[in-house]
PDB file of C-alpha atoms (C1' of nucleotides) in Angstrom:
ATOM      1  CA  UNK A   1     -70.646  47.643 -21.623  1.00  0.00           C
ATOM      2  CA  UNK A   2     -72.969  48.577 -24.415  1.00  0.00           C
ATOM      3  CA  UNK A   3     -73.493  51.951 -25.960  1.00  0.00           C
ATOM      4  CA  UNK A   4     -76.207  52.651 -28.435  1.00  0.00           C
ATOM      5  CA  UNK A   5     -76.014  55.386 -30.998  1.00  0.00           C
ATOM      6  CA  UNK A   6     -79.777  55.454 -31.224  1.00  0.00           C
ATOM      7  CA  UNK A   7     -81.660  57.672 -28.845  1.00  0.00           C
ATOM      8  CA  UNK A   8     -84.120  54.847 -28.278  1.00  0.00           C
ATOM      9  CA  UNK A   9     -82.700  52.938 -25.334  1.00  0.00           C
ATOM     10  CA  UNK A  10     -81.046  49.913 -26.904  1.00  0.00           C
ATOM     11  CA  UNK A  11     -82.292  46.887 -24.949  1.00  0.00           C
ATOM     12  CA  UNK A  12     -78.756  46.199 -23.790  1.00  0.00           C
ATOM     13  CA  UNK A  13     -77.634  42.733 -24.881  1.00  0.00           C
ATOM     14  CA  UNK A  14     -76.656  41.119 -21.592  1.00  0.00           C
ATOM     15  CA  UNK A  15     -74.779  38.373 -23.411  1.00  0.00           C
ATOM     16  CA  UNK A  16     -71.870  40.772 -23.590  1.00  0.00           C
ATOM     17  CA  UNK A  17     -72.171  40.748 -27.331  1.00  0.00           C
ATOM     18  CA  UNK A  18     -70.477  43.487 -29.318  1.00  0.00           C
ATOM     19  CA  UNK A  19     -73.784  44.898 -30.377  1.00  0.00           C
ATOM     20  CA  UNK A  20     -72.611  48.390 -29.601  1.00  0.00           C
ATOM     21  CA  UNK A  21     -70.080  50.120 -31.812  1.00  0.00           C
ATOM     22  CA  UNK A  22     -68.469  52.152 -29.051  1.00  0.00           C
ATOM     23  CA  UNK A  23     -67.829  49.041 -27.033  1.00  0.00           C
ATOM     24  CA  UNK A  24     -65.012  47.719 -29.126  1.00  0.00           C
ATOM     25  CA  UNK A  25     -63.257  51.005 -29.637  1.00  0.00           C
ATOM     26  CA  UNK A  26     -63.423  51.912 -25.980  1.00  0.00           C
ATOM     27  CA  UNK A  27     -61.968  48.642 -24.838  1.00  0.00           C
ATOM     28  CA  UNK A  28     -59.127  49.320 -27.192  1.00  0.00           C
ATOM     29  CA  UNK A  29     -58.338  52.834 -26.042  1.00  0.00           C
ATOM     30  CA  UNK A  30     -59.086  52.284 -22.394  1.00  0.00           C
ATOM     31  CA  UNK A  31     -56.099  50.103 -21.699  1.00  0.00           C
ATOM     32  CA  UNK A  32     -53.253  51.790 -19.896  1.00  0.00           C
ATOM     33  CA  UNK A  33     -50.741  53.567 -22.126  1.00  0.00           C
ATOM     34  CA  UNK A  34     -52.743  52.748 -25.228  1.00  0.00           C
ATOM     35  CA  UNK A  35     -53.846  56.219 -26.112  1.00  0.00           C
ATOM     36  CA  UNK A  36     -50.450  57.525 -25.244  1.00  0.00           C
ATOM     37  CA  UNK A  37     -48.755  55.136 -27.637  1.00  0.00           C
ATOM     38  CA  UNK A  38     -51.102  56.036 -30.457  1.00  0.00           C
ATOM     39  CA  UNK A  39     -50.582  59.680 -29.686  1.00  0.00           C
ATOM     40  CA  UNK A  40     -46.822  59.327 -29.864  1.00  0.00           C
ATOM     41  CA  UNK A  41     -46.948  57.353 -33.063  1.00  0.00           C
ATOM     42  CA  UNK A  42     -49.027  60.132 -34.531  1.00  0.00           C
ATOM     43  CA  UNK A  43     -46.935  62.988 -33.199  1.00  0.00           C
ATOM     44  CA  UNK A  44     -43.504  61.574 -33.967  1.00  0.00           C
ATOM     45  CA  UNK A  45     -44.207  59.274 -36.867  1.00  0.00           C
ATOM     46  CA  UNK A  46     -43.158  55.642 -37.301  1.00  0.00           C
ATOM     47  CA  UNK A  47     -40.836  54.520 -34.564  1.00  0.00           C
ATOM     48  CA  UNK A  48     -38.844  51.521 -33.490  1.00  0.00           C
ATOM     49  CA  UNK A  49     -39.517  49.626 -30.319  1.00  0.00           C
ATOM     50  CA  UNK A  50     -36.691  51.072 -28.273  1.00  0.00           C
ATOM     51  CA  UNK A  51     -37.413  54.575 -29.449  1.00  0.00           C
ATOM     52  CA  UNK A  52     -41.031  54.283 -28.484  1.00  0.00           C
ATOM     53  CA  UNK A  53     -40.154  52.798 -25.128  1.00  0.00           C
ATOM     54  CA  UNK A  54     -37.796  55.638 -24.369  1.00  0.00           C
ATOM     55  CA  UNK A  55     -40.418  58.143 -25.427  1.00  0.00           C
ATOM     56  CA  UNK A  56     -43.198  56.709 -23.326  1.00  0.00           C
ATOM     57  CA  UNK A  57     -40.915  56.768 -20.299  1.00  0.00           C
ATOM     58  CA  UNK A  58     -42.107  54.552 -17.506  1.00  0.00           C
ATOM     59  CA  UNK A  59     -43.687  51.763 -19.484  1.00  0.00           C
ATOM     60  CA  UNK A  60     -42.164  48.310 -19.118  1.00  0.00           C
ATOM     61  CA  UNK A  61     -41.102  46.303 -22.150  1.00  0.00           C
ATOM     62  CA  UNK A  62     -43.762  43.769 -21.326  1.00  0.00           C
ATOM     63  CA  UNK A  63     -46.535  46.317 -21.301  1.00  0.00           C
ATOM     64  CA  UNK A  64     -45.354  47.975 -24.469  1.00  0.00           C
ATOM     65  CA  UNK A  65     -45.174  44.673 -26.292  1.00  0.00           C
ATOM     66  CA  UNK A  66     -48.611  43.667 -25.134  1.00  0.00           C
ATOM     67  CA  UNK A  67     -50.168  46.987 -26.046  1.00  0.00           C
ATOM     68  CA  UNK A  68     -48.519  47.016 -29.448  1.00  0.00           C
ATOM     69  CA  UNK A  69     -49.776  43.503 -30.167  1.00  0.00           C
ATOM     70  CA  UNK A  70     -53.277  44.479 -29.184  1.00  0.00           C
ATOM     71  CA  UNK A  71     -53.193  47.572 -31.342  1.00  0.00           C
ATOM     72  CA  UNK A  72     -51.793  45.565 -34.196  1.00  0.00           C
ATOM     73  CA  UNK A  73     -54.526  42.991 -33.806  1.00  0.00           C
ATOM     74  CA  UNK A  74     -57.081  45.759 -33.987  1.00  0.00           C
ATOM     75  CA  UNK A  75     -55.506  47.017 -37.176  1.00  0.00           C
ATOM     76  CA  UNK A  76     -54.577  50.371 -35.720  1.00  0.00           C
ATOM     77  CA  UNK A  77     -50.847  49.995 -36.148  1.00  0.00           C
ATOM     78  CA  UNK A  78     -48.545  48.160 -38.499  1.00  0.00           C
ATOM     79  CA  UNK A  79     -45.491  46.178 -37.434  1.00  0.00           C
ATOM     80  CA  UNK A  80     -42.565  46.063 -39.870  1.00  0.00           C
ATOM     81  CA  UNK A  81     -40.026  43.474 -38.934  1.00  0.00           C
ATOM     82  CA  UNK A  82     -36.607  43.595 -40.574  1.00  0.00           C
ATOM     83  CA  UNK A  83     -34.650  40.449 -39.829  1.00  0.00           C
ATOM     84  CA  UNK A  84     -31.319  42.243 -39.775  1.00  0.00           C
ATOM     85  CA  UNK A  85     -28.849  41.843 -36.963  1.00  0.00           C
ATOM     86  CA  UNK A  86     -29.749  43.426 -34.666  1.00  0.00           C
ATOM     87  CA  UNK A  87     -33.371  43.211 -35.763  1.00  0.00           C
ATOM     88  CA  UNK A  88     -35.268  46.373 -36.543  1.00  0.00           C
ATOM     89  CA  UNK A  89     -38.952  46.541 -35.760  1.00  0.00           C
ATOM     90  CA  UNK A  90     -40.769  49.670 -36.770  1.00  0.00           C
ATOM     91  CA  UNK A  91     -44.293  50.523 -35.737  1.00  0.00           C
ATOM     92  CA  UNK A  92     -46.533  52.949 -37.554  1.00  0.00           C
ATOM     93  CA  UNK A  93     -50.173  53.944 -37.654  1.00  0.00           C
ATOM     94  CA  UNK A  94     -52.353  52.354 -40.283  1.00  0.00           C
ATOM     95  CA  UNK A  95     -54.969  54.428 -42.095  1.00  0.00           C
ATOM     96  CA  UNK A  96     -57.415  53.093 -39.569  1.00  0.00           C
ATOM     97  CA  UNK A  97     -55.183  54.250 -36.779  1.00  0.00           C
ATOM     98  CA  UNK A  98     -55.180  57.704 -38.280  1.00  0.00           C
ATOM     99  CA  UNK A  99     -58.947  57.795 -38.075  1.00  0.00           C
ATOM    100  CA  UNK A 100     -58.471  58.507 -34.400  1.00  0.00           C
ATOM    101  CA  UNK A 101     -56.626  61.719 -35.177  1.00  0.00           C
ATOM    102  CA  UNK A 102     -59.708  63.863 -34.938  1.00  0.00           C
ATOM    103  CA  UNK A 103     -60.831  62.285 -31.701  1.00  0.00           C
ATOM    104  CA  UNK A 104     -57.420  62.666 -30.156  1.00  0.00           C
ATOM    105  CA  UNK A 105     -57.273  66.248 -31.303  1.00  0.00           C
ATOM    106  CA  UNK A 106     -60.661  67.080 -29.817  1.00  0.00           C
ATOM    107  CA  UNK A 107     -59.671  65.374 -26.604  1.00  0.00           C
ATOM    108  CA  UNK A 108     -56.462  67.333 -26.559  1.00  0.00           C
ATOM    109  CA  UNK A 109     -58.338  70.587 -26.968  1.00  0.00           C
ATOM    110  CA  UNK A 110     -60.607  69.844 -24.063  1.00  0.00           C
ATOM    111  CA  UNK A 111     -57.682  68.727 -21.959  1.00  0.00           C
ATOM    112  CA  UNK A 112     -55.742  71.913 -22.602  1.00  0.00           C
ATOM    113  CA  UNK A 113     -58.787  74.044 -21.912  1.00  0.00           C
ATOM    114  CA  UNK A 114     -59.471  72.326 -18.615  1.00  0.00           C
ATOM    115  CA  UNK A 115     -55.904  72.603 -17.528  1.00  0.00           C
ATOM    116  CA  UNK A 116     -55.921  76.319 -18.227  1.00  0.00           C
ATOM    117  CA  UNK A 117     -59.203  76.745 -16.363  1.00  0.00           C
ATOM    118  CA  UNK A 118     -57.941  74.810 -13.387  1.00  0.00           C
ATOM    119  CA  UNK A 119     -54.781  76.840 -13.266  1.00  0.00           C
ATOM    120  CA  UNK A 120     -56.836  80.026 -13.308  1.00  0.00           C
ATOM    121  CA  UNK A 121     -59.114  78.665 -10.601  1.00  0.00           C
ATOM    122  CA  UNK A 122     -56.172  77.810  -8.393  1.00  0.00           C
ATOM    123  CA  UNK A 123     -54.763  81.277  -8.805  1.00  0.00           C
ATOM    124  CA  UNK A 124     -58.067  82.831  -7.763  1.00  0.00           C
ATOM    125  CA  UNK A 125     -58.181  80.480  -4.816  1.00  0.00           C
ATOM    126  CA  UNK A 126     -54.755  81.572  -3.686  1.00  0.00           C
ATOM    127  CA  UNK A 127     -55.693  85.227  -3.970  1.00  0.00           C
ATOM    128  CA  UNK A 128     -58.795  84.642  -1.882  1.00  0.00           C
ATOM    129  CA  UNK A 129     -56.760  82.895   0.805  1.00  0.00           C
TER     130      UNK A 129
ATOM    131  CA  UNK B   1     -48.477  58.620 -18.532  1.00  0.00           C
ATOM    132  CA  UNK B   2     -47.605  61.928 -20.044  1.00  0.00           C
ATOM    133  CA  UNK B   3     -48.791  63.357 -23.292  1.00  0.00           C
ATOM    134  CA  UNK B   4     -47.450  66.565 -24.682  1.00  0.00           C
ATOM    135  CA  UNK B   5     -49.356  68.747 -27.044  1.00  0.00           C
ATOM    136  CA  UNK B   6     -46.136  70.198 -28.319  1.00  0.00           C
ATOM    137  CA  UNK B   7     -44.424  68.466 -31.175  1.00  0.00           C
ATOM    138  CA  UNK B   8     -41.141  68.949 -29.355  1.00  0.00           C
ATOM    139  CA  UNK B   9     -40.704  65.808 -27.285  1.00  0.00           C
ATOM    140  CA  UNK B  10     -41.734  66.830 -23.808  1.00  0.00           C
ATOM    141  CA  UNK B  11     -38.996  65.587 -21.486  1.00  0.00           C
ATOM    142  CA  UNK B  12     -41.470  63.291 -19.723  1.00  0.00           C
ATOM    143  CA  UNK B  13     -41.693  64.146 -16.044  1.00  0.00           C
ATOM    144  CA  UNK B  14     -40.941  60.832 -14.375  1.00  0.00           C
ATOM    145  CA  UNK B  15     -42.302  62.053 -11.064  1.00  0.00           C
ATOM    146  CA  UNK B  16     -45.715  61.116 -12.382  1.00  0.00           C
ATOM    147  CA  UNK B  17     -46.657  64.748 -12.267  1.00  0.00           C
ATOM    148  CA  UNK B  18     -49.712  65.925 -14.129  1.00  0.00           C
ATOM    149  CA  UNK B  19     -47.632  67.976 -16.495  1.00  0.00           C
ATOM    150  CA  UNK B  20     -49.570  66.682 -19.445  1.00  0.00           C
ATOM    151  CA  UNK B  21     -53.108  67.848 -20.043  1.00  0.00           C
ATOM    152  CA  UNK B  22     -54.308  64.602 -21.626  1.00  0.00           C
ATOM    153  CA  UNK B  23     -53.154  62.684 -18.604  1.00  0.00           C
ATOM    154  CA  UNK B  24     -55.890  63.777 -16.264  1.00  0.00           C
ATOM    155  CA  UNK B  25     -58.708  63.471 -18.733  1.00  0.00           C
ATOM    156  CA  UNK B  26     -57.639  60.046 -19.877  1.00  0.00           C
ATOM    157  CA  UNK B  27     -57.452  58.669 -16.387  1.00  0.00           C
ATOM    158  CA  UNK B  28     -60.967  59.895 -15.936  1.00  0.00           C
ATOM    159  CA  UNK B  29     -62.436  58.319 -19.040  1.00  0.00           C
ATOM    160  CA  UNK B  30     -60.362  55.193 -18.961  1.00  0.00           C
ATOM    161  CA  UNK B  31     -62.102  53.627 -16.001  1.00  0.00           C
ATOM    162  CA  UNK B  32     -64.579  50.931 -16.835  1.00  0.00           C
ATOM    163  CA  UNK B  33     -68.133  52.115 -17.504  1.00  0.00           C
ATOM    164  CA  UNK B  34     -67.119  55.739 -17.182  1.00  0.00           C
ATOM    165  CA  UNK B  35     -67.603  56.751 -20.767  1.00  0.00           C
ATOM    166  CA  UNK B  36     -70.763  54.736 -20.924  1.00  0.00           C
ATOM    167  CA  UNK B  37     -72.228  56.560 -17.962  1.00  0.00           C
ATOM    168  CA  UNK B  38     -71.395  59.947 -19.401  1.00  0.00           C
ATOM    169  CA  UNK B  39     -72.812  58.846 -22.713  1.00  0.00           C
ATOM    170  CA  UNK B  40     -76.075  57.808 -21.116  1.00  0.00           C
ATOM    171  CA  UNK B  41     -76.353  60.963 -19.095  1.00  0.00           C
ATOM    172  CA  UNK B  42     -75.938  62.873 -22.299  1.00  0.00           C
ATOM    173  CA  UNK B  43     -78.290  60.788 -24.380  1.00  0.00           C
ATOM    174  CA  UNK B  44     -81.114  60.445 -21.855  1.00  0.00           C
ATOM    175  CA  UNK B  45     -80.655  63.538 -19.733  1.00  0.00           C
ATOM    176  CA  UNK B  46     -80.529  63.780 -15.948  1.00  0.00           C
ATOM    177  CA  UNK B  47     -81.298  60.484 -14.315  1.00  0.00           C
ATOM    178  CA  UNK B  48     -81.735  58.960 -10.900  1.00  0.00           C
ATOM    179  CA  UNK B  49     -79.445  56.307  -9.562  1.00  0.00           C
ATOM    180  CA  UNK B  50     -81.732  53.349 -10.130  1.00  0.00           C
ATOM    181  CA  UNK B  51     -82.658  54.528 -13.586  1.00  0.00           C
ATOM    182  CA  UNK B  52     -79.044  54.835 -14.566  1.00  0.00           C
ATOM    183  CA  UNK B  53     -78.228  51.467 -13.084  1.00  0.00           C
ATOM    184  CA  UNK B  54     -80.995  49.820 -15.045  1.00  0.00           C
ATOM    185  CA  UNK B  55     -79.855  51.568 -18.191  1.00  0.00           C
ATOM    186  CA  UNK B  56     -76.235  50.601 -17.896  1.00  0.00           C
ATOM    187  CA  UNK B  57     -77.272  46.981 -17.375  1.00  0.00           C
ATOM    188  CA  UNK B  58     -74.555  44.871 -15.887  1.00  0.00           C
ATOM    189  CA  UNK B  59     -72.904  47.391 -13.651  1.00  0.00           C
ATOM    190  CA  UNK B  60     -72.994  46.738  -9.921  1.00  0.00           C
ATOM    191  CA  UNK B  61     -74.266  49.319  -7.493  1.00  0.00           C
ATOM    192  CA  UNK B  62     -70.813  49.551  -6.044  1.00  0.00           C
ATOM    193  CA  UNK B  63     -69.167  50.313  -9.351  1.00  0.00           C
ATOM    194  CA  UNK B  64     -71.813  52.821 -10.318  1.00  0.00           C
ATOM    195  CA  UNK B  65     -71.482  54.639  -7.018  1.00  0.00           C
ATOM    196  CA  UNK B  66     -67.735  54.729  -7.276  1.00  0.00           C
ATOM    197  CA  UNK B  67     -67.739  55.946 -10.869  1.00  0.00           C
ATOM    198  CA  UNK B  68     -70.327  58.610 -10.125  1.00  0.00           C
ATOM    199  CA  UNK B  69     -68.297  59.878  -7.180  1.00  0.00           C
ATOM    200  CA  UNK B  70     -65.199  60.070  -9.326  1.00  0.00           C
ATOM    201  CA  UNK B  71     -67.013  61.913 -12.069  1.00  0.00           C
ATOM    202  CA  UNK B  72     -68.528  64.244  -9.510  1.00  0.00           C
ATOM    203  CA  UNK B  73     -65.130  64.915  -8.032  1.00  0.00           C
ATOM    204  CA  UNK B  74     -63.853  65.775 -11.469  1.00  0.00           C
ATOM    205  CA  UNK B  75     -66.686  68.208 -11.928  1.00  0.00           C
ATOM    206  CA  UNK B  76     -68.165  66.352 -14.873  1.00  0.00           C
ATOM    207  CA  UNK B  77     -71.473  65.544 -13.245  1.00  0.00           C
ATOM    208  CA  UNK B  78     -73.668  67.077 -10.589  1.00  0.00           C
ATOM    209  CA  UNK B  79     -75.354  65.166  -7.789  1.00  0.00           C
ATOM    210  CA  UNK B  80     -78.710  66.453  -6.556  1.00  0.00           C
ATOM    211  CA  UNK B  81     -79.779  64.848  -3.315  1.00  0.00           C
ATOM    212  CA  UNK B  82     -83.364  65.237  -2.187  1.00  0.00           C
ATOM    213  CA  UNK B  83     -83.753  64.046   1.385  1.00  0.00           C
ATOM    214  CA  UNK B  84     -87.272  62.781   0.849  1.00  0.00           C
ATOM    215  CA  UNK B  85     -88.336  59.317   1.856  1.00  0.00           C
ATOM    216  CA  UNK B  86     -87.389  57.410  -0.131  1.00  0.00           C
ATOM    217  CA  UNK B  87     -84.502  59.671  -1.083  1.00  0.00           C
ATOM    218  CA  UNK B  88     -84.142  60.877  -4.652  1.00  0.00           C
ATOM    219  CA  UNK B  89     -80.686  61.353  -6.098  1.00  0.00           C
ATOM    220  CA  UNK B  90     -80.459  62.765  -9.571  1.00  0.00           C
ATOM    221  CA  UNK B  91     -77.298  62.951 -11.616  1.00  0.00           C
ATOM    222  CA  UNK B  92     -76.734  65.284 -14.518  1.00  0.00           C
ATOM    223  CA  UNK B  93     -73.877  66.521 -16.642  1.00  0.00           C
ATOM    224  CA  UNK B  94     -72.291  69.806 -15.714  1.00  0.00           C
ATOM    225  CA  UNK B  95     -71.267  72.278 -18.418  1.00  0.00           C
ATOM    226  CA  UNK B  96     -67.819  70.772 -18.142  1.00  0.00           C
ATOM    227  CA  UNK B  97     -69.265  67.337 -18.671  1.00  0.00           C
ATOM    228  CA  UNK B  98     -70.910  68.564 -21.818  1.00  0.00           C
ATOM    229  CA  UNK B  99     -67.547  69.598 -23.175  1.00  0.00           C
ATOM    230  CA  UNK B 100     -67.007  65.948 -23.913  1.00  0.00           C
ATOM    231  CA  UNK B 101     -69.964  65.902 -26.284  1.00  0.00           C
ATOM    232  CA  UNK B 102     -67.877  66.568 -29.343  1.00  0.00           C
ATOM    233  CA  UNK B 103     -65.292  63.968 -28.429  1.00  0.00           C
ATOM    234  CA  UNK B 104     -67.916  61.356 -27.741  1.00  0.00           C
ATOM    235  CA  UNK B 105     -69.619  62.180 -30.998  1.00  0.00           C
ATOM    236  CA  UNK B 106     -66.416  61.861 -32.993  1.00  0.00           C
ATOM    237  CA  UNK B 107     -65.633  58.609 -31.246  1.00  0.00           C
ATOM    238  CA  UNK B 108     -69.114  57.378 -32.031  1.00  0.00           C
ATOM    239  CA  UNK B 109     -68.682  58.206 -35.698  1.00  0.00           C
ATOM    240  CA  UNK B 110     -65.462  56.271 -35.927  1.00  0.00           C
ATOM    241  CA  UNK B 111     -66.978  53.376 -34.038  1.00  0.00           C
ATOM    242  CA  UNK B 112     -69.955  53.149 -36.349  1.00  0.00           C
ATOM    243  CA  UNK B 113     -67.755  53.395 -39.418  1.00  0.00           C
ATOM    244  CA  UNK B 114     -65.484  50.619 -38.221  1.00  0.00           C
ATOM    245  CA  UNK B 115     -68.355  48.386 -37.358  1.00  0.00           C
ATOM    246  CA  UNK B 116     -69.811  48.836 -40.825  1.00  0.00           C
ATOM    247  CA  UNK B 117     -66.434  48.173 -42.435  1.00  0.00           C
ATOM    248  CA  UNK B 118     -65.893  45.065 -40.379  1.00  0.00           C
ATOM    249  CA  UNK B 119     -69.302  43.743 -41.254  1.00  0.00           C
ATOM    250  CA  UNK B 120     -68.573  44.299 -44.926  1.00  0.00           C
ATOM    251  CA  UNK B 121     -65.195  42.618 -44.589  1.00  0.00           C
ATOM    252  CA  UNK B 122     -66.712  39.582 -42.920  1.00  0.00           C
ATOM    253  CA  UNK B 123     -69.270  39.276 -45.684  1.00  0.00           C
ATOM    254  CA  UNK B 124     -66.530  39.341 -48.323  1.00  0.00           C
ATOM    255  CA  UNK B 125     -64.619  36.770 -46.343  1.00  0.00           C
ATOM    256  CA  UNK B 126     -67.586  34.449 -46.260  1.00  0.00           C
ATOM    257  CA  UNK B 127     -68.077  34.806 -50.002  1.00  0.00           C
ATOM    258  CA  UNK B 128     -64.452  33.953 -50.629  1.00  0.00           C
ATOM    259  CA  UNK B 129     -64.702  30.814 -48.479  1.00  0.00           C
TER     260      UNK B 129
ATOM    261  C1'  DC C   1     -96.200  41.622   9.529  1.00  0.00           C
ATOM    262  C1'  DT C   2     -93.304  40.809   5.925  1.00  0.00           C
ATOM    263  C1'  DC C   3     -91.674  42.301   1.244  1.00  0.00           C
ATOM    264  C1'  DT C   4     -89.996  45.558  -1.850  1.00  0.00           C
ATOM    265  C1'  DG C   5     -87.588  49.693  -3.432  1.00  0.00           C
ATOM    266  C1'  DC C   6     -84.720  53.632  -2.641  1.00  0.00           C
ATOM    267  C1'  DA C   7     -79.607  54.838  -2.543  1.00  0.00           C
ATOM    268  C1'  DG C   8     -76.262  53.505  -1.052  1.00  0.00           C
ATOM    269  C1'  DT C   9     -72.011  51.283   2.321  1.00  0.00           C
ATOM    270  C1'  DT C  10     -69.144  47.623   3.969  1.00  0.00           C
ATOM    271  C1'  DA C  11     -66.576  43.268   4.090  1.00  0.00           C
ATOM    272  C1'  DC C  12     -64.761  39.544   1.744  1.00  0.00           C
ATOM    273  C1'  DG C  13     -62.751  37.077  -1.940  1.00  0.00           C
ATOM    274  C1'  DA C  14     -61.413  35.842  -6.564  1.00  0.00           C
ATOM    275  C1'  DT C  15     -59.561  37.413 -10.677  1.00  0.00           C
ATOM    276  C1'  DT C  16     -56.753  40.411 -13.297  1.00  0.00           C
ATOM    277  C1'  DT C  17     -53.161  43.439 -13.777  1.00  0.00           C
ATOM    278  C1'  DG C  18     -48.703  45.141 -14.177  1.00  0.00           C
ATOM    279  C1'  DG C  19     -43.855  45.210 -12.520  1.00  0.00           C
ATOM    280  C1'  DT C  20     -39.281  42.786 -11.842  1.00  0.00           C
ATOM    281  C1'  DA C  21     -36.025  39.756 -12.938  1.00  0.00           C
ATOM    282  C1'  DC C  22     -34.100  36.657 -15.997  1.00  0.00           C
ATOM    283  C1'  DC C  23     -33.818  34.321 -20.574  1.00  0.00           C
ATOM    284  C1'  DT C  24     -33.180  34.202 -25.849  1.00  0.00           C
ATOM    285  C1'  DA C  25     -29.636  34.914 -30.180  1.00  0.00           C
ATOM    286  C1'  DC C  26     -26.597  37.669 -32.477  1.00  0.00           C
ATOM    287  C1'  DT C  27     -23.155  41.507 -33.357  1.00  0.00           C
ATOM    288  C1'  DT C  28     -20.300  45.316 -32.315  1.00  0.00           C
ATOM    289  C1'  DG C  29     -16.866  47.622 -29.529  1.00  0.00           C
ATOM    290  C1'  DA C  30     -13.421  47.845 -25.872  1.00  0.00           C
TER     291       DA C  30
ATOM    292  C1'  DT D   1     -13.182  37.902 -23.316  1.00  0.00           C
ATOM    293  C1'  DC D   2     -16.750  40.627 -21.538  1.00  0.00           C
ATOM    294  C1'  DA D   3     -20.252  44.015 -21.729  1.00  0.00           C
ATOM    295  C1'  DA D   4     -23.938  46.290 -24.190  1.00  0.00           C
ATOM    296  C1'  DG D   5     -27.795  46.851 -27.375  1.00  0.00           C
ATOM    297  C1'  DT D   6     -31.445  44.865 -30.386  1.00  0.00           C
ATOM    298  C1'  DA D   7     -36.674  43.066 -29.690  1.00  0.00           C
ATOM    299  C1'  DG D   8     -38.737  40.766 -27.213  1.00  0.00           C
ATOM    300  C1'  DG D   9     -40.660  36.008 -24.139  1.00  0.00           C
ATOM    301  C1'  DT D  10     -41.447  33.812 -19.652  1.00  0.00           C
ATOM    302  C1'  DA D  11     -42.170  33.100 -14.738  1.00  0.00           C
ATOM    303  C1'  DC D  12     -43.413  34.802 -10.578  1.00  0.00           C
ATOM    304  C1'  DC D  13     -45.448  37.882  -7.197  1.00  0.00           C
ATOM    305  C1'  DA D  14     -47.622  41.839  -5.117  1.00  0.00           C
ATOM    306  C1'  DA D  15     -51.193  44.949  -5.689  1.00  0.00           C
ATOM    307  C1'  DA D  16     -55.229  46.748  -7.491  1.00  0.00           C
ATOM    308  C1'  DT D  17     -59.651  45.791  -9.272  1.00  0.00           C
ATOM    309  C1'  DC D  18     -64.314  44.241  -9.466  1.00  0.00           C
ATOM    310  C1'  DG D  19     -68.241  41.306  -8.191  1.00  0.00           C
ATOM    311  C1'  DT D  20     -71.174  39.241  -4.540  1.00  0.00           C
ATOM    312  C1'  DA D  21     -73.521  39.243  -0.515  1.00  0.00           C
ATOM    313  C1'  DA D  22     -75.163  41.390   3.406  1.00  0.00           C
ATOM    314  C1'  DC D  23     -76.334  45.499   5.850  1.00  0.00           C
ATOM    315  C1'  DT D  24     -78.562  50.482   6.594  1.00  0.00           C
ATOM    316  C1'  DG D  25     -83.430  53.147   7.590  1.00  0.00           C
ATOM    317  C1'  DC D  26     -87.713  54.247   6.198  1.00  0.00           C
ATOM    318  C1'  DA D  27     -92.292  53.998   3.729  1.00  0.00           C
ATOM    319  C1'  DG D  28     -95.987  51.969   1.131  1.00  0.00           C
ATOM    320  C1'  DA D  29     -98.109  47.631  -0.642  1.00  0.00           C
ATOM    321  C1'  DG D  30    -100.087  43.274   0.075  1.00  0.00           C
TER     322       DG D  30
END
DNA sequence: CTCTGCAGTTACGATTTGGTACCTACTTGA
DNA sequence: TCAAGTAGGTACCAAATCGTAACTGCAGAG
């Protein structure tokens, strides 16, 4: 996958190189649950593992761990480990993570609009039938 | 996956219902190539199948077909079939598809910024070493 | 007369993915 | 003494995904 910002048909580096800026960011967000986790971290603030897992509802511990590690590796979230007993691990968005706020907000707007439109369309459909 | 727009912890419908507006839209964009296809359709205007395939570079005909059908089903793109010989099939964004413009743009901005930052960081790293 | 391109579809097969179950080590509470 | 909760790690297995190759029917080019 390669997305150019230029309007002039980027020659598409077949080597799979990260020549395109969107590439990286999309791979990050595309994973299952990923956007949802970021969204929750943003909406409810820093959270501990168990809290987050309960909130996401349906995700397995394995998935959550993997996603969190990936996000951490990308510098989108921060992992604070307190070696108490029992251990406390708190996850929070980094400044970089917060740079997605606007995108998520825009996406949310569109999503809400579409949902409303679809609901209206269904109602009309029912009336017609 | 369920994302609430409310700040008040949506009770998370376990039935997998589409109670959350982000849900639907994310599933749509999350598929591989999907965003890239939409991006290309936006950047280069309506395109025929072969054109698009050449532009995306790396995608298989099967994938492209499948993605296009999904996007069509979601009402994001329009499929114009001309039964000439050889047949011409042109794909274009619908008004609904264009509603993603802003999101894609925002995403692009972030992507470019991160890429620049990372490049700068790598340069500093090299200097330090 | 065969080759190519159009816009796909289909079958097959390998890889990846994601879930389930079970394990850690330690403390608190019953 | 036994169970539960903390934050995971590991192994295994079924299912979904994605690529490859081969097929469609027809026309124009060589």
